[in-house]
Short mmCIF file of C-alpha atoms in Angstrom, two decimals:
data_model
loop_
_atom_site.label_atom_id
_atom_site.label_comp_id
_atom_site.label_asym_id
_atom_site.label_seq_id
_atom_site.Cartn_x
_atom_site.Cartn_y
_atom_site.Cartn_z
CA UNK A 6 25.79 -79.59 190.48
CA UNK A 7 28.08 -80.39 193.44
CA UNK A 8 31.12 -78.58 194.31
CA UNK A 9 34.44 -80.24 194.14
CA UNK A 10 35.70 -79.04 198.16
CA UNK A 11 40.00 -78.71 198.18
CA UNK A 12 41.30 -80.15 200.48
CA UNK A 13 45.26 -79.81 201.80
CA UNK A 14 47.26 -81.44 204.40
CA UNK A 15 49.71 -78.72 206.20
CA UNK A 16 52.77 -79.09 204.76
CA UNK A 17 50.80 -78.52 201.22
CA UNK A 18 48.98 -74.80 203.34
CA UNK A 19 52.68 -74.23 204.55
CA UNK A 20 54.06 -74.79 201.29
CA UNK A 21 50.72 -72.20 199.71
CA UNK A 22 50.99 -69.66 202.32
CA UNK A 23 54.79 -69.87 202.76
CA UNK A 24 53.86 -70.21 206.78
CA UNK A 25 55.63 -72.84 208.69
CA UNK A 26 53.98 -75.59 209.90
CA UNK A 27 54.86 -75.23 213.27
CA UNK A 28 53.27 -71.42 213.14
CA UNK A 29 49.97 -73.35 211.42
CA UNK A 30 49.67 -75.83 214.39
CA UNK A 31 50.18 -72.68 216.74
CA UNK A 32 47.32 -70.56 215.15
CA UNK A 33 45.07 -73.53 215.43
CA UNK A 34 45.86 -73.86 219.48
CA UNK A 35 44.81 -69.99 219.34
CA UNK A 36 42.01 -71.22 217.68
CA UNK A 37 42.79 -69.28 214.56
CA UNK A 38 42.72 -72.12 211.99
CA UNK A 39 40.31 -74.50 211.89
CA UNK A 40 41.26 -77.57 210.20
CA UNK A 41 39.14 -81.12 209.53
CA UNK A 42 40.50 -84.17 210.72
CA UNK A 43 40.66 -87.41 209.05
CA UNK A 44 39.91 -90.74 210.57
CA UNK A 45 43.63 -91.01 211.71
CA UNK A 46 43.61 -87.54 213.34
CA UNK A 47 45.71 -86.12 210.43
CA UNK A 48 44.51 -81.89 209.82
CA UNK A 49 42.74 -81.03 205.84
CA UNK A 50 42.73 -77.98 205.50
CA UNK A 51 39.55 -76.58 202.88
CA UNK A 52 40.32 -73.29 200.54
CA UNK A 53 39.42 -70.97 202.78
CA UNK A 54 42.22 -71.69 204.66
CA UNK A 55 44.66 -69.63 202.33
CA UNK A 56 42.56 -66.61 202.58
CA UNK A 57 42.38 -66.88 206.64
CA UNK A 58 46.15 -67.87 207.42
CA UNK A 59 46.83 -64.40 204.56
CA UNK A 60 44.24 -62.60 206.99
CA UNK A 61 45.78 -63.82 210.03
CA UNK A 62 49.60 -62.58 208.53
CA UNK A 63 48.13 -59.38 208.04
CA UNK A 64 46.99 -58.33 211.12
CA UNK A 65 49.64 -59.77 213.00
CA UNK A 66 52.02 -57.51 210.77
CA UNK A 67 49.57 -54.51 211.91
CA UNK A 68 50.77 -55.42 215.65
CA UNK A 69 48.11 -57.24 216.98
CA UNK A 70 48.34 -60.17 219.57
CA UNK A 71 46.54 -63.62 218.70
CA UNK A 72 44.10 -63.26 221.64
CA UNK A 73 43.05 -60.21 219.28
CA UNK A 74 43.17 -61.47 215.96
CA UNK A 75 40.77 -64.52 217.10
CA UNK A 76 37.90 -61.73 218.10
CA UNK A 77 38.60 -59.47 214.78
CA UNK A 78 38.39 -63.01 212.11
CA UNK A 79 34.92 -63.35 211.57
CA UNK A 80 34.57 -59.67 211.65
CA UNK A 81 36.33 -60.08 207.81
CA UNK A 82 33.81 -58.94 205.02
CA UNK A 83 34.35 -60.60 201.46
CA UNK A 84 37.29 -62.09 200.66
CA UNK A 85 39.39 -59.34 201.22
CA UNK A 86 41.34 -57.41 203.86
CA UNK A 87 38.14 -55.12 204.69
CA UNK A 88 37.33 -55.11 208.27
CA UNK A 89 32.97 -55.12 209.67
CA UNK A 90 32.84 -50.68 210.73
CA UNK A 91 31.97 -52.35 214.35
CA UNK A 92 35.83 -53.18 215.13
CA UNK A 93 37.81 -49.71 213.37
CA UNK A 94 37.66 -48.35 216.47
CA UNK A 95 39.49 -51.10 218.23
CA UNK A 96 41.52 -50.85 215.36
CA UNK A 97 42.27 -46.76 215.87
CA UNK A 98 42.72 -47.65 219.55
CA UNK A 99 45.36 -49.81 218.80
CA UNK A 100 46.83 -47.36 216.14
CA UNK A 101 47.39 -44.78 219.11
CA UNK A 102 48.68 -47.09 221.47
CA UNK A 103 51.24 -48.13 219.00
CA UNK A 104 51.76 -44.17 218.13
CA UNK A 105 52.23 -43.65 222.00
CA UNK A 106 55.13 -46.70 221.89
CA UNK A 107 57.08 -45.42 219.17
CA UNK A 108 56.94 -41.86 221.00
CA UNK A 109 58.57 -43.30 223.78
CA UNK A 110 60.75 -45.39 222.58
CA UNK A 111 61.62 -42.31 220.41
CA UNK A 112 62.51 -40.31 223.34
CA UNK A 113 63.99 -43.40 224.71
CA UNK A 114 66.37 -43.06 221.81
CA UNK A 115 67.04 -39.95 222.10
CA UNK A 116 68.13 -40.52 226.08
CA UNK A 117 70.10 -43.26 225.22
CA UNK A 118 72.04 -41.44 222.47
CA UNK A 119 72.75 -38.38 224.72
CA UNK A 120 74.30 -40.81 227.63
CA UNK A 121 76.43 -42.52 225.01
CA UNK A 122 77.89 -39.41 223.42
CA UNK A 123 78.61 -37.64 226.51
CA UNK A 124 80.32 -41.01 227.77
CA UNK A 125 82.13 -40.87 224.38
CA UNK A 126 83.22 -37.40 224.75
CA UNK A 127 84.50 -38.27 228.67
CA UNK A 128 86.35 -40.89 227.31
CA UNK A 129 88.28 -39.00 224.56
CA UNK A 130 88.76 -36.44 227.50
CA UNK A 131 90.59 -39.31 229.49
CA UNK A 132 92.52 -40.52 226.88
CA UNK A 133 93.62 -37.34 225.95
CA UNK A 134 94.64 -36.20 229.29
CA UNK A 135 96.57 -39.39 230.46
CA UNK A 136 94.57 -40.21 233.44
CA UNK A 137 93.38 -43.76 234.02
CA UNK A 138 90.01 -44.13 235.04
CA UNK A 139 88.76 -46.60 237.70
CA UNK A 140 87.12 -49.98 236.04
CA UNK A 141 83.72 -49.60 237.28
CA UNK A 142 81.14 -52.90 237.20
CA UNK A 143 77.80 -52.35 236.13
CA UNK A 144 76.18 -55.60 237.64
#
């Protein structure tokens, strides 16, 4: 018995996967996506490819650069999301650094909305007083 092998031209993957075709042609320069080519260089893409471009959406959404994400796709087991035990902690290393970003940008925040309420509450100060203040340039 011979299987029947699917095959899809981009537009029909972009259309599947609701990727663009210009982000399908850029995972395949990161060497992401693998497609066949036909005799007049045009990309087929086989079944598989649905399941890698979803894989390649996910971990992308988890925060992870391409250069990444091309080491971490044949660590995939099944058809699922489930990762090989050998990369989780890569995966928990990038899980702190992202926890150490959001704490700074946190306290970045917090900086930021301390300067702009004290420059608030100078400002209401000046208006409410009369004075003109000096136009000062930032550049």
């Amino acid at each position: 018995m011979t299987r029947e092998v699917c095959h899809m031209k981009i537009g029909e993957l972009a259309r599947a996967t609701g990727v663009s075709v210009r982000l399908l042609r850029y995972y395949e320069e990161q060497g992401l996506l693998v497609p066949s080519r036909t005799g007049g260089g045009h990309r087929h893409y086989d079944e598989g490819a649905l399941t890698t471009v979803t894989r390649i959406r996910t971990l992308l959404a988890a925060g992870l650069p391409t250069r990444i994400i091309r080491d971490l796709m044949p660590c995939f087991r099944g058809d699922g999301p489930e990762l090989d035990t050998c990369v989780l902690e890569h995966l928990r290393t990038h899980l702190s650094e992202l926890d150490t970003r959001i704490a700074d940008l946190c306290q970045a925040r917090t900086s930021l909305r301390g300067l702009l309420d004290a420059s608030s509450r100078v400002s209401r100060a000046s208006r409410a007083s009369g004075s003109s203040r000096a136009e000062v340039s930032c550049a």
